[in-house]
Coordinates of C-alpha atoms in Angstrom, one line a residue:
X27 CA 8.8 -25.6 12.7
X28 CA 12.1 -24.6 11.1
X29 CA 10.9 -26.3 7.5
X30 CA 7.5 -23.8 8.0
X31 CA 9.8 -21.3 8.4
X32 CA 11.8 -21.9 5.9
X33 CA 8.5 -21.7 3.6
X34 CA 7.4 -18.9 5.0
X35 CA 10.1 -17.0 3.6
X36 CA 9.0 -17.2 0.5
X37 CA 5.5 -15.9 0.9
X38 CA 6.5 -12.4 -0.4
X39 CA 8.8 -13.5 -3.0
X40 CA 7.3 -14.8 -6.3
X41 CA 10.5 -14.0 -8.6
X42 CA 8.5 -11.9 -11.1
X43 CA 4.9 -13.9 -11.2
X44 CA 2.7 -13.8 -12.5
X45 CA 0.9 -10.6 -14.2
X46 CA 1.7 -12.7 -17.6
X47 CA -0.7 -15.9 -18.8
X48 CA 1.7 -18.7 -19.5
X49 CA 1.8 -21.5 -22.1
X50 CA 1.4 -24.1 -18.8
X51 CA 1.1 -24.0 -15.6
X52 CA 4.0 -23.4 -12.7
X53 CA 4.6 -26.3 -10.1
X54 CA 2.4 -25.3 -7.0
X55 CA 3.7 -23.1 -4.2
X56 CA 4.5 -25.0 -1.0
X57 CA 4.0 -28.2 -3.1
X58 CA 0.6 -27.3 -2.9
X59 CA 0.5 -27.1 1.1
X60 CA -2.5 -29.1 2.4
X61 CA -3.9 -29.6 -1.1
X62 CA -1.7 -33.0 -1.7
X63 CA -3.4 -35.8 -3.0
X64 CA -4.7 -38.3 -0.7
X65 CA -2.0 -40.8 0.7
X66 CA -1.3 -43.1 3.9
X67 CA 0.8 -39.7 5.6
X68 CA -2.2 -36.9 4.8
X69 CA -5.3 -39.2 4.1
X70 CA -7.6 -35.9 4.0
X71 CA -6.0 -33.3 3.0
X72 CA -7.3 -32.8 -0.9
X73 CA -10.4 -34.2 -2.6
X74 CA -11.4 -32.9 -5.6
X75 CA -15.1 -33.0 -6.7
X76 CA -17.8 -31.3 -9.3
X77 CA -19.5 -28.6 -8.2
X78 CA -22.2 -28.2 -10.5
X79 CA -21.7 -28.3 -14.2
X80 CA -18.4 -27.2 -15.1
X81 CA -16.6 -25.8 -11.6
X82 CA -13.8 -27.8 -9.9
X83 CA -13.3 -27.4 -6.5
X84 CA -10.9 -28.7 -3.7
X85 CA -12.5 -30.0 -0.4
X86 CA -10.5 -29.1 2.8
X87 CA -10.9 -30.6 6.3
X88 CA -10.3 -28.9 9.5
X89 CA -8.8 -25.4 9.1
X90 CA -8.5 -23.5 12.3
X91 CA -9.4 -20.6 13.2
X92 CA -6.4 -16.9 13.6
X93 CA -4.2 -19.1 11.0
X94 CA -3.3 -17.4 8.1
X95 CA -4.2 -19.5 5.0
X96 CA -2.6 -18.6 1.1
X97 CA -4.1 -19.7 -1.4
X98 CA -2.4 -20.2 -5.3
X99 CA -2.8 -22.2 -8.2
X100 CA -3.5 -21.7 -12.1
X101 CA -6.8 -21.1 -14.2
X102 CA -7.6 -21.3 -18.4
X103 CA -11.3 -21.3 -19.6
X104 CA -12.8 -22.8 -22.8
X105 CA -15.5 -21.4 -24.7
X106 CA -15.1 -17.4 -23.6
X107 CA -11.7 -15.7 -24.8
X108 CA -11.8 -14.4 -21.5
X109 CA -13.7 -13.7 -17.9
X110 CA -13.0 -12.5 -14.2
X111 CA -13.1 -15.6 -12.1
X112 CA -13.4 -15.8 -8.6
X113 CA -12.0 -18.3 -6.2
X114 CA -14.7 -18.5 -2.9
X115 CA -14.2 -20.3 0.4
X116 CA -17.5 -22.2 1.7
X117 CA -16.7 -23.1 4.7
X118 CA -19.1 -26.0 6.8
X119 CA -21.5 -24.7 3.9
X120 CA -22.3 -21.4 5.2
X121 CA -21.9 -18.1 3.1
X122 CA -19.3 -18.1 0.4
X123 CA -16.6 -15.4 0.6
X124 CA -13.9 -14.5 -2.2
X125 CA -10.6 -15.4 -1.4
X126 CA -8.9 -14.6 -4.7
X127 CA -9.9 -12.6 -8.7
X128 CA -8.6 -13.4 -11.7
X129 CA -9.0 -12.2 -15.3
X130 CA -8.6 -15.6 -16.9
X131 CA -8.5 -16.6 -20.2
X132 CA -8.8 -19.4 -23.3
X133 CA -5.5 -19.5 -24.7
X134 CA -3.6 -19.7 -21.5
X135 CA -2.6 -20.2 -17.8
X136 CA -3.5 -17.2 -15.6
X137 CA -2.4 -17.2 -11.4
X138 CA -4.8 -16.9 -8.7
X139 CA -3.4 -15.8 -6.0
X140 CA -4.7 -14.7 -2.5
X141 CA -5.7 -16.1 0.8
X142 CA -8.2 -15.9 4.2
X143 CA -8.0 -16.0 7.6
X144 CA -11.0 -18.1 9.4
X145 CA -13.2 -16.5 12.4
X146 CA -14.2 -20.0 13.5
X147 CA -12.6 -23.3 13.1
X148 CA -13.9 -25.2 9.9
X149 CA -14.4 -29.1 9.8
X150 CA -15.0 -29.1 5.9
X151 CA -14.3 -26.3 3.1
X152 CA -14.6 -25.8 0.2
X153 CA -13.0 -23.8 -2.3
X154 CA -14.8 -23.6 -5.9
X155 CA -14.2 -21.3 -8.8
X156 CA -17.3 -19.1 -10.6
X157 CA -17.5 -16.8 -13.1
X158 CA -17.9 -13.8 -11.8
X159 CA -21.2 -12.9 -13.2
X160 CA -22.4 -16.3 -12.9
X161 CA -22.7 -17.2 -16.3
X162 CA -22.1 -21.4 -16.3
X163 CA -18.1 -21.3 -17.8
X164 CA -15.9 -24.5 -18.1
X165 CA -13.0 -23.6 -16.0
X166 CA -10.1 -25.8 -15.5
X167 CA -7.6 -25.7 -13.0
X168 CA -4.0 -26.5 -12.0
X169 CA -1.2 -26.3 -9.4
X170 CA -3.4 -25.8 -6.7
X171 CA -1.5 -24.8 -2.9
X172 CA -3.3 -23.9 -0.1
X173 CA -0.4 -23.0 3.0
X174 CA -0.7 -22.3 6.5
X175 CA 1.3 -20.1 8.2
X176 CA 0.8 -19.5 12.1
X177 CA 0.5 -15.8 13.1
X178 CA 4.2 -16.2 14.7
X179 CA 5.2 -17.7 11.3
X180 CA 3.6 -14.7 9.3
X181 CA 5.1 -11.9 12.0
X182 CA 8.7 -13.6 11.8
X183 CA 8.2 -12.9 7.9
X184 CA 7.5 -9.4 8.2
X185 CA 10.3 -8.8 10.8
X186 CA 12.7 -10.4 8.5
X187 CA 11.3 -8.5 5.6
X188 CA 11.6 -5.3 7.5
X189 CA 15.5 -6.0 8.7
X190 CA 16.0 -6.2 5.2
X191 CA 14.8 -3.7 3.8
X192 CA 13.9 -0.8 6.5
X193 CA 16.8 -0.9 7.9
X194 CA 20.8 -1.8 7.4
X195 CA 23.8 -2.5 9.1
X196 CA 26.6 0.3 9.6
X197 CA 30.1 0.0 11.0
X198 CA 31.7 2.6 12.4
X199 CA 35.1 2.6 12.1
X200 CA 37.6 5.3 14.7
X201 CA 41.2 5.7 14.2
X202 CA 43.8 8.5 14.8
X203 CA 44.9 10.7 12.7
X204 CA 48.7 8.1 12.0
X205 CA 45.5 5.8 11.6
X206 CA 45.9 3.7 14.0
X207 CA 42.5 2.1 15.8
X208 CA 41.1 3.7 18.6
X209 CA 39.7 1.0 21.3
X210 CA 37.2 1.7 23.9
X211 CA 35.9 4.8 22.5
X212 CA 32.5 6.1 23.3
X213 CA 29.9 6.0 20.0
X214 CA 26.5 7.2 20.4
X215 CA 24.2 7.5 17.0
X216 CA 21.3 9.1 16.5
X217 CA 18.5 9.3 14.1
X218 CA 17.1 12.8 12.9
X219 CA 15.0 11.5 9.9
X220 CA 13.1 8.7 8.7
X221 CA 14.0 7.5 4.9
X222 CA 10.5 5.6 5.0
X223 CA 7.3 8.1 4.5
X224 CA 4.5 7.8 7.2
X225 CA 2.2 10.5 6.8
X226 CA -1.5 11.3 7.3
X227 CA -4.2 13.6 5.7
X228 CA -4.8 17.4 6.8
X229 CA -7.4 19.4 6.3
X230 CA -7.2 23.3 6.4
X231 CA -8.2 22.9 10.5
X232 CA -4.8 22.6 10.8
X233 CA -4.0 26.2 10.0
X234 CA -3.7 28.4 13.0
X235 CA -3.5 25.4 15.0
X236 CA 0.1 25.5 16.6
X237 CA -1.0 22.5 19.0
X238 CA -2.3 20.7 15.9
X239 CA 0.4 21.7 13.9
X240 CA 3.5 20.2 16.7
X241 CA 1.5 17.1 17.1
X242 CA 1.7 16.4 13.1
X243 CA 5.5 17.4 12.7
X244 CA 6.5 15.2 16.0
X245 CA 5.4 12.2 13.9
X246 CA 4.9 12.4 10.3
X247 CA 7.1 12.9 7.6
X248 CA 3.9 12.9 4.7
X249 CA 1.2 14.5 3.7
X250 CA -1.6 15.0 1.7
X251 CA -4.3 17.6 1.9
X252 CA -7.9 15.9 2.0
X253 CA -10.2 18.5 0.4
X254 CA -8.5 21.4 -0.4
X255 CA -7.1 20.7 -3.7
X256 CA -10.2 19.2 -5.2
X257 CA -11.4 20.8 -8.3
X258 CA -15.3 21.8 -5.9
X259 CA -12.5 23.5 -3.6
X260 CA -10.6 25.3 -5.8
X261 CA -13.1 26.3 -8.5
X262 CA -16.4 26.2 -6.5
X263 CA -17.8 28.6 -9.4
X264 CA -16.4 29.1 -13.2
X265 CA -13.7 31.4 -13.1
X266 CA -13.7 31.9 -9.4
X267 CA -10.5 30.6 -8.0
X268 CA -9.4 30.3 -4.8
X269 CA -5.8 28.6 -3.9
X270 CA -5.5 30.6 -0.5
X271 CA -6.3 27.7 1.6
X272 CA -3.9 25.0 -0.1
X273 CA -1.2 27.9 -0.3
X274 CA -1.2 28.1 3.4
X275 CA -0.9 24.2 4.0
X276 CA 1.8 24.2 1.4
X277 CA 3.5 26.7 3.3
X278 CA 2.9 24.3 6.9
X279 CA 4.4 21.1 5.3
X280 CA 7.2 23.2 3.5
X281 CA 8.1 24.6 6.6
X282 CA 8.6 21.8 8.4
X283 CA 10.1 19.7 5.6
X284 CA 7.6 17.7 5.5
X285 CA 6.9 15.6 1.5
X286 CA 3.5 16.2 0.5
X287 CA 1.2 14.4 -2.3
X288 CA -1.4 16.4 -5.0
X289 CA -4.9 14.8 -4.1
X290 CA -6.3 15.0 -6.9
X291 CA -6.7 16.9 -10.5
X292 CA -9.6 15.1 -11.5
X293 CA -12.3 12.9 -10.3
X294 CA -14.6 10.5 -12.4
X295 CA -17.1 10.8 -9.3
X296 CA -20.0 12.7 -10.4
X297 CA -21.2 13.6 -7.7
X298 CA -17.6 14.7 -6.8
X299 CA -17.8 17.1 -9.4
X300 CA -18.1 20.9 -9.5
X301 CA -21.9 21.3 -10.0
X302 CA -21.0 24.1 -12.8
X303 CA -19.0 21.2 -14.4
X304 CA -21.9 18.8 -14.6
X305 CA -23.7 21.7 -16.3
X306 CA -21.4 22.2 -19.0
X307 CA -23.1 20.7 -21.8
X308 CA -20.9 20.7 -24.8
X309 CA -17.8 18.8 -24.8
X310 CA -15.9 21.7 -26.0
X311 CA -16.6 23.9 -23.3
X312 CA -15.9 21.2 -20.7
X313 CA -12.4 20.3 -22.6
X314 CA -11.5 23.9 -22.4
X315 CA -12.8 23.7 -18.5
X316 CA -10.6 20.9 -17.7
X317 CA -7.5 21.9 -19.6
X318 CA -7.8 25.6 -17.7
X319 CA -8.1 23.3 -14.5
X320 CA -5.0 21.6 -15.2
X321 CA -3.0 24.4 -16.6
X322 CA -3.8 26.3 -13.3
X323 CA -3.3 24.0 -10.4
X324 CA -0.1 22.5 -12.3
X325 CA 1.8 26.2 -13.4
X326 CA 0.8 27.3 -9.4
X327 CA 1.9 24.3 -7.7
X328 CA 4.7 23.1 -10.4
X329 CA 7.3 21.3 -8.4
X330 CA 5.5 21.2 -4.7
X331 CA 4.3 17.9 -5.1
X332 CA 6.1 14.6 -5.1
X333 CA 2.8 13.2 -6.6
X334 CA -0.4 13.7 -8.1
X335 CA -3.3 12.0 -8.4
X336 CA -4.2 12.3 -11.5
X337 CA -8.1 10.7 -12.2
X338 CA -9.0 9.6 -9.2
X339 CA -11.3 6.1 -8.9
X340 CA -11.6 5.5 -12.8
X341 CA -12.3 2.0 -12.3
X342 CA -15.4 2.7 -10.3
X343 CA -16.6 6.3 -12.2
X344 CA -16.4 7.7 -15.6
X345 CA -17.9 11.2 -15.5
X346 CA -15.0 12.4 -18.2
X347 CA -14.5 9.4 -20.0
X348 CA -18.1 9.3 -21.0
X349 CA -18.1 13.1 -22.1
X350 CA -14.7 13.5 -23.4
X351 CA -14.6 9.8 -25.4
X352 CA -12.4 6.9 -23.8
X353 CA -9.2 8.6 -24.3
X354 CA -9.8 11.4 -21.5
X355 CA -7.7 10.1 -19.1
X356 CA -4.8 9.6 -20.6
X357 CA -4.9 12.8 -22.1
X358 CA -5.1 14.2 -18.3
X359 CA -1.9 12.3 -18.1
X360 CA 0.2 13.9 -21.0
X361 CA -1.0 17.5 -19.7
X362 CA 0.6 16.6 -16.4
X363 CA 3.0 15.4 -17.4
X364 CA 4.2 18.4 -19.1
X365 CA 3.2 20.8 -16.7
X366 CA 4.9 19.1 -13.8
X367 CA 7.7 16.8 -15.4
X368 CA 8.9 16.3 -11.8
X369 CA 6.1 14.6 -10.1
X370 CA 5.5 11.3 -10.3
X371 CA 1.9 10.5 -11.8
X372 CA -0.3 8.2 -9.8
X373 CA -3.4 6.2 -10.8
X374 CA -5.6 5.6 -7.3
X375 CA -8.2 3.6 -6.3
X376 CA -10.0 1.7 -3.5
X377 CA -11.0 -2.0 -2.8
X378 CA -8.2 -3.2 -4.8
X379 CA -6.9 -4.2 -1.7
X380 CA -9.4 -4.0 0.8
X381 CA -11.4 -6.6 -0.8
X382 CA -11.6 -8.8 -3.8
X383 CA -15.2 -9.1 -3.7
X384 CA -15.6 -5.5 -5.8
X385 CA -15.9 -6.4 -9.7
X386 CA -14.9 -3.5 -10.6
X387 CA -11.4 -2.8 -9.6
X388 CA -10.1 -6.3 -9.3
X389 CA -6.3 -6.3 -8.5
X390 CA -5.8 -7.6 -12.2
X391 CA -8.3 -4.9 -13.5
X392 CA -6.2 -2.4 -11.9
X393 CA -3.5 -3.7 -13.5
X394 CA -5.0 -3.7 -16.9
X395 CA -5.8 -0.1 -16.7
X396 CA -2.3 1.1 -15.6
X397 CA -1.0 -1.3 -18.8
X398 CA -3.6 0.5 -21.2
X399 CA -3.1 4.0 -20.0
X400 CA 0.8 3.4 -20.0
X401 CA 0.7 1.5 -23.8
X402 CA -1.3 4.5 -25.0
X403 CA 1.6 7.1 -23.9
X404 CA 1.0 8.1 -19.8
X405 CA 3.9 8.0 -17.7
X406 CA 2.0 7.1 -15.1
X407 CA 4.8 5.6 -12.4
X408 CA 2.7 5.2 -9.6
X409 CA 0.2 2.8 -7.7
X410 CA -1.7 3.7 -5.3
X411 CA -3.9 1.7 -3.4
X412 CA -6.7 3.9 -1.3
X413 CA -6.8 2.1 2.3
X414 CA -10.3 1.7 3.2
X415 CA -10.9 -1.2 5.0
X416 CA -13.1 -3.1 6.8
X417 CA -12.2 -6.1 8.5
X418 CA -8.8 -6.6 6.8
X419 CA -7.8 -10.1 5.2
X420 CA -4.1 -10.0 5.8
X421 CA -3.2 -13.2 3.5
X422 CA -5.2 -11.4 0.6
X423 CA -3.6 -7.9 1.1
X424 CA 0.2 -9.8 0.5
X425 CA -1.0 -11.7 -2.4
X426 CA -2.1 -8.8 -4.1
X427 CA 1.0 -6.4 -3.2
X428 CA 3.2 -9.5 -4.8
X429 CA 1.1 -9.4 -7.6
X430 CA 1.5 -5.6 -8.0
X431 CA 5.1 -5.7 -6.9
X432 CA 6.2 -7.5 -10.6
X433 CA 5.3 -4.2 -12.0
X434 CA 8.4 -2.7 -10.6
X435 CA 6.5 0.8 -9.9
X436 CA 6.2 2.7 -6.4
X437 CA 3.5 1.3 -4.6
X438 CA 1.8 3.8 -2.0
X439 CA -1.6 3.6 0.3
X440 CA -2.7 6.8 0.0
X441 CA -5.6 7.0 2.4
X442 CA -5.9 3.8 4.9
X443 CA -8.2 3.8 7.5
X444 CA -10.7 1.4 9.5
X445 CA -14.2 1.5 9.3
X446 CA -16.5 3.4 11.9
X447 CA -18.7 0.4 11.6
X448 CA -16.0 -1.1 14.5
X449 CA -15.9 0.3 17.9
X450 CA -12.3 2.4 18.3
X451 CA -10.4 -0.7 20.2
X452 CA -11.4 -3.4 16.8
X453 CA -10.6 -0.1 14.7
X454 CA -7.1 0.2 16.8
X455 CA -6.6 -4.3 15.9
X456 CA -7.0 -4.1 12.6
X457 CA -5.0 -0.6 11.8
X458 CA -2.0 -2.3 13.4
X459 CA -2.4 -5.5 11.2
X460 CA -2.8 -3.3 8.1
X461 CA 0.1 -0.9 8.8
X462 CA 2.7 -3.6 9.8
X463 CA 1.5 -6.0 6.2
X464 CA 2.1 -2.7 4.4
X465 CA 5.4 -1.1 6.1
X466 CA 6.8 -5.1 5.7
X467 CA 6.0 -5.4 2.4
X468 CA 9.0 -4.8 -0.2
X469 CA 7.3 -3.5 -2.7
X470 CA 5.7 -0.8 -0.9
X471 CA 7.2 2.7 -0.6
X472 CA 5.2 5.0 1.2
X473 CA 2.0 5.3 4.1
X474 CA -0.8 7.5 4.6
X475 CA -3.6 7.5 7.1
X476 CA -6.7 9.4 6.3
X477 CA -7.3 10.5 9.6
X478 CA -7.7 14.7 8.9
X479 CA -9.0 16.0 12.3
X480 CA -12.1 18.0 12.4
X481 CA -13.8 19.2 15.7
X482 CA -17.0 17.2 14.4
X483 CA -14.2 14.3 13.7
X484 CA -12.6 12.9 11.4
X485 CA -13.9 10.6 8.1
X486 CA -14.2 7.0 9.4
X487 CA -11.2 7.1 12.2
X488 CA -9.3 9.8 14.1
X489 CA -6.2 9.2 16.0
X490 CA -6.9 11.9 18.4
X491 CA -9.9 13.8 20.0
X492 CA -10.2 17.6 18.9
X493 CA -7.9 18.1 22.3
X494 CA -5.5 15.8 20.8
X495 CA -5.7 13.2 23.8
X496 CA -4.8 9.7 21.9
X497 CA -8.1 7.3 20.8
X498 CA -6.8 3.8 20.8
X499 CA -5.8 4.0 16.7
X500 CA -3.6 6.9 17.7
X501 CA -1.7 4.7 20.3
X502 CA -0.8 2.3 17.9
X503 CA 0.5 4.9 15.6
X504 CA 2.6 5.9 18.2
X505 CA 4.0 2.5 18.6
X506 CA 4.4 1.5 15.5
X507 CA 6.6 5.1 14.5
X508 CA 8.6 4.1 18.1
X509 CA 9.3 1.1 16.8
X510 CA 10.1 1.6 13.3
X511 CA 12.9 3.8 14.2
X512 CA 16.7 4.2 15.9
X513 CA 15.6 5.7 19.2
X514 CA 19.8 5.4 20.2
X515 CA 22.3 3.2 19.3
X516 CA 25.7 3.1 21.1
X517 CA 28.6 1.4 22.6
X518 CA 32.1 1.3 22.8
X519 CA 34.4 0.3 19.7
X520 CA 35.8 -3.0 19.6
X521 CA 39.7 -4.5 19.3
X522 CA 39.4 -3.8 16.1
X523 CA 38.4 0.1 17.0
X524 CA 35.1 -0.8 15.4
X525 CA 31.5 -0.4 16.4
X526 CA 28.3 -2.3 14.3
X527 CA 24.9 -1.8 14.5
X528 CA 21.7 -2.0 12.6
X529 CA 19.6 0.8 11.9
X530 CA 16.6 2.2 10.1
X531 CA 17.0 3.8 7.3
X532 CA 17.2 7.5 7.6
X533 CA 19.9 10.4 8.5
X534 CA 22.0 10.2 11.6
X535 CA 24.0 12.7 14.4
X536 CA 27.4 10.2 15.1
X537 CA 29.1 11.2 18.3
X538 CA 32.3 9.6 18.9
X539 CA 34.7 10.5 21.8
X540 CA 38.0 9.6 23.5
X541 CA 40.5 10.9 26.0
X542 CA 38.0 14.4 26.9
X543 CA 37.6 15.0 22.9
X544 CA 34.6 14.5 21.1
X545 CA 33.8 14.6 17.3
X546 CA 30.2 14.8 15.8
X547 CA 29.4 14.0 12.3
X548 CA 26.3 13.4 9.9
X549 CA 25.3 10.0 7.5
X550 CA 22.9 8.6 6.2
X551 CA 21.4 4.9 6.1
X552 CA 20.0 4.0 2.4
X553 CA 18.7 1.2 1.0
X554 CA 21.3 -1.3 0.3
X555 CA 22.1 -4.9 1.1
X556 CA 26.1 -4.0 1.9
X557 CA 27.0 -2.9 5.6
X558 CA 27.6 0.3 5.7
X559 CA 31.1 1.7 6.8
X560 CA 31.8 4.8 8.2
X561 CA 35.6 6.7 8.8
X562 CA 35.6 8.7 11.9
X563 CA 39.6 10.4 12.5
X564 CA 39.6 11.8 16.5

């Protein structure tokens, strides 16, 4: 138990892997887990065997079902310079499933990284390697590791994970005013704000709606608005602006202090497009179009938003880059960035991490996007990872936040919800696993559900009726924000006129009294490894 544990704690730390091909292969994680080579201690736990022509595979016996399996090891090709492979679980020969992407190549060693959980107990897997358009590809590999961690295992992870970094120690420290400690006096802190951003989408039915409107500042610190600032809501016709709507939820979340993203300036959907924009013919007149589009929204709203999404689901659509040439979106980039040097300028996308089954935006095809749009000129600092998922694959979400986390950028999920394919309670499940992989994950700085409430409902998952009475995802909301904050801390200070404890990150109240006085103060927990000390005189 204590050496899984002690393995465990690495699961979220590769030290900088492994974006870069290398000239060899790394040593396997774990040793390779349960892929070790046959022996008189683990007779079954790897065999390796040809799959058809050129595919090598490792065979794994009994996996059981709820444990939470990662998967790592190395790939090169011959023949093609380069190709997306995928690594595929067969398990007792039924229906293969991707467990991991990578965009491999000839001329060296690329890491595969990612991971399952089983519904059903297996007696014999397999775990092969294709091309991902099938084409036959000679594909060697190395450093293979599959690891099991028990869910207790993978939750103590997180909890450590979160004590480091969501919260921090504090010591506070009472003396009088010859300096001398104060014993036994009476400390009672309390937290006013939250450092870490939980937020959720709004629509313009929150306007008006004071019972809406309480209900979203009792819990969130975040927003973003779903429709309002789309280019078909703002410009509906050519020259016909209308920024009333958005002025008015800019005004809400200002009020109330509440950070707020730009979603979004453009959108490669077509079908997402103004209708008048599709009709614009010439490239000219749709250059000028979008540079007026830009122009406007950024002068207006210059310095409002902490982010913008700046060409929303380009690996998936390219309505501008096929009109304007392949350079359009970095070009939307520049613009922003000199209309609104402040914001920081985010690419965003979805089933990078819902899924690695979608070809098309493949965590290392993200990646490679960000890397040309940045190597062409964008300072594009932000990733942002839509949220839509289905049933969620927990081991594959953390393998591909560590292999965006060695990009050193802000990672946010900027619209997360569960499918409406699941009934509310399996909705409710698989929210909480998501929220707590992404609140305990290092490299990830900021949450938000997309869960804008409209009497007819919300997109795939509300966390309220229209009455705001809780549906079951809302409860866990609740929970989770309970949990993931100081409710009250407090105690009496020690010989030593001292009193410790550990808090979330945020801004406090500090009450301290003695002998009928009482002294109140303000501080602030941030990120730091170092206990924090604070001097109160009574």
């Amino acid at each position: 138990q204590h050496g899984s544990r002690e393995r465990c704690e690495l699961t979220g730390n590769l030290h900088g892997l492994h974006l870069q091909c290398r000239g060899q292969p790394e040593p396997a994680l774990y040793n390779g887990g349960i892929l070790k080579f046959g022996n008189s201690d683990d007779p079954d736990g790897y065999r390796t065997t040809e799959t058809g022509v050129f595919s090598p595979a490792f065979v794994v016996y009994n996996l059981n079902k709820t444990t939470m399996y990662t998967f790592s090891c190395w790939v090169k090709l011959e023949g093609a310079y380069s190709a997306l492979i995928t690594a595929r679980l067969a398990p007792d020969n039924s229906g293969a499933r991707c467990i991991a992407t990578v965009l491999a190549r000839s001329d060296c060693w690329a890491f595969v990284k990612g991971g399952f959980v089983l519904d059903s107990p297996t007696q014999t897997s397999v775990i092969f390697f294709q091309n991902a358009d099938k084409t036959p590809m000679k594909i060697t590999v190395a450093s293979g590791s599959l690891q099991p961690f028990t869910t207790d295992q993978w939750a103590m992870h997180q909890q450590d994970t979160i004590r480091k970094r969501r919260k921090r120690v504090a010591t506070i420290h009472v003396a009088d005013p010859q300096g001398a400690r104060v014993v036994g006096a009476s400390v009672s802190v309390q937290q006013t704000t939250k450092d870490f951003p939980i937020g959720s989408a709004i629509a313009s039915t929150i306007l008006g709606n004071q019972a809406y409107q309480q209900w979203f500042v009792d819990r969130f610190n975040a927003a973003v608005f779903e429709d309002e600032l789309k280019w078909y809501s703002t410009e509906p016709m050519s020259g016909l602006l209308r920024f009333d709507v958005p002025d008015q939820m800019l005004a809400f979340v200002r009020s109330h202090h509440v950070m707020v993203r730009g979603h979004n300036i453009f959108w490669e959907n077509q079908d997402a497009t103004p209708r008048w924009v599709k009709n614009l013919t010439s490239p000219d007149d749709l250059r000028s179009a979008v540079n007026t589009r830009i122009q406007s929204l950024m002068t207006r709203y210059r310095g409002e938003f902490a982010h913008w999404d700046v060409n929303n689901e380009m690996l998936h659509y390219n309505f501008y880059e096929q009109r304007l040439g392949p350079n359009a979106s970095m070009e939307f980039f520049s613009v922003a960035q000199d209309a609104d040097p402040l914001a920081t300028l985010f690419m965003n996308e979805y089933n990078v991490i819902e899924t690695c089954d979608d070809v098309f935006s493949t965590v290392d095809t993200y990646v490679a996007k960000l890397k040309e749009l940045r190597a062409g000129g964008a300072i594009l600092e932000g990733v942002g990872l839509e949220g839509h998922f289905s049933k969620p694959n927990i081991p594959l979400m953390r393998a591909i936040l560590d292999k965006l986390a060695t990009l050193g950028l802000p990672i946010w999920f900027t619209e997360i919800d569960i499918s409406n394919k699941f009934d509310a309670q399996t909705q409710a499940a698989y929210l909480e696993q998501v929220l707590r992989e992404a609140y305990s994950h290092p490299a990830v700085s900021g949450v938000m559900l997309w869960t804008a409430l409209h009497p007819s409902g919300c997109y795939q998952m509300c966390l309220t009726d229209w009455g705001l009475n809780n549906l079951p995802a809302g409860d866990v909301v609740d929970r989770l924000l309970n949990e993931w904050r100081t409710l009250q801390a407090g105690g009496q200070t020690d010989a030593h006129g001292a009193y410790s404890f550990s808090g979330y990150l945020g801004e406090y109240i500090l009450t301290v009294s003695y002998n009928n006085r009482t002294t109140q103060s303000t501080f602030s927990l941030s990120p730091g490894d170092e206990t924090r000390h604070i001097n109160v005189q009574m």
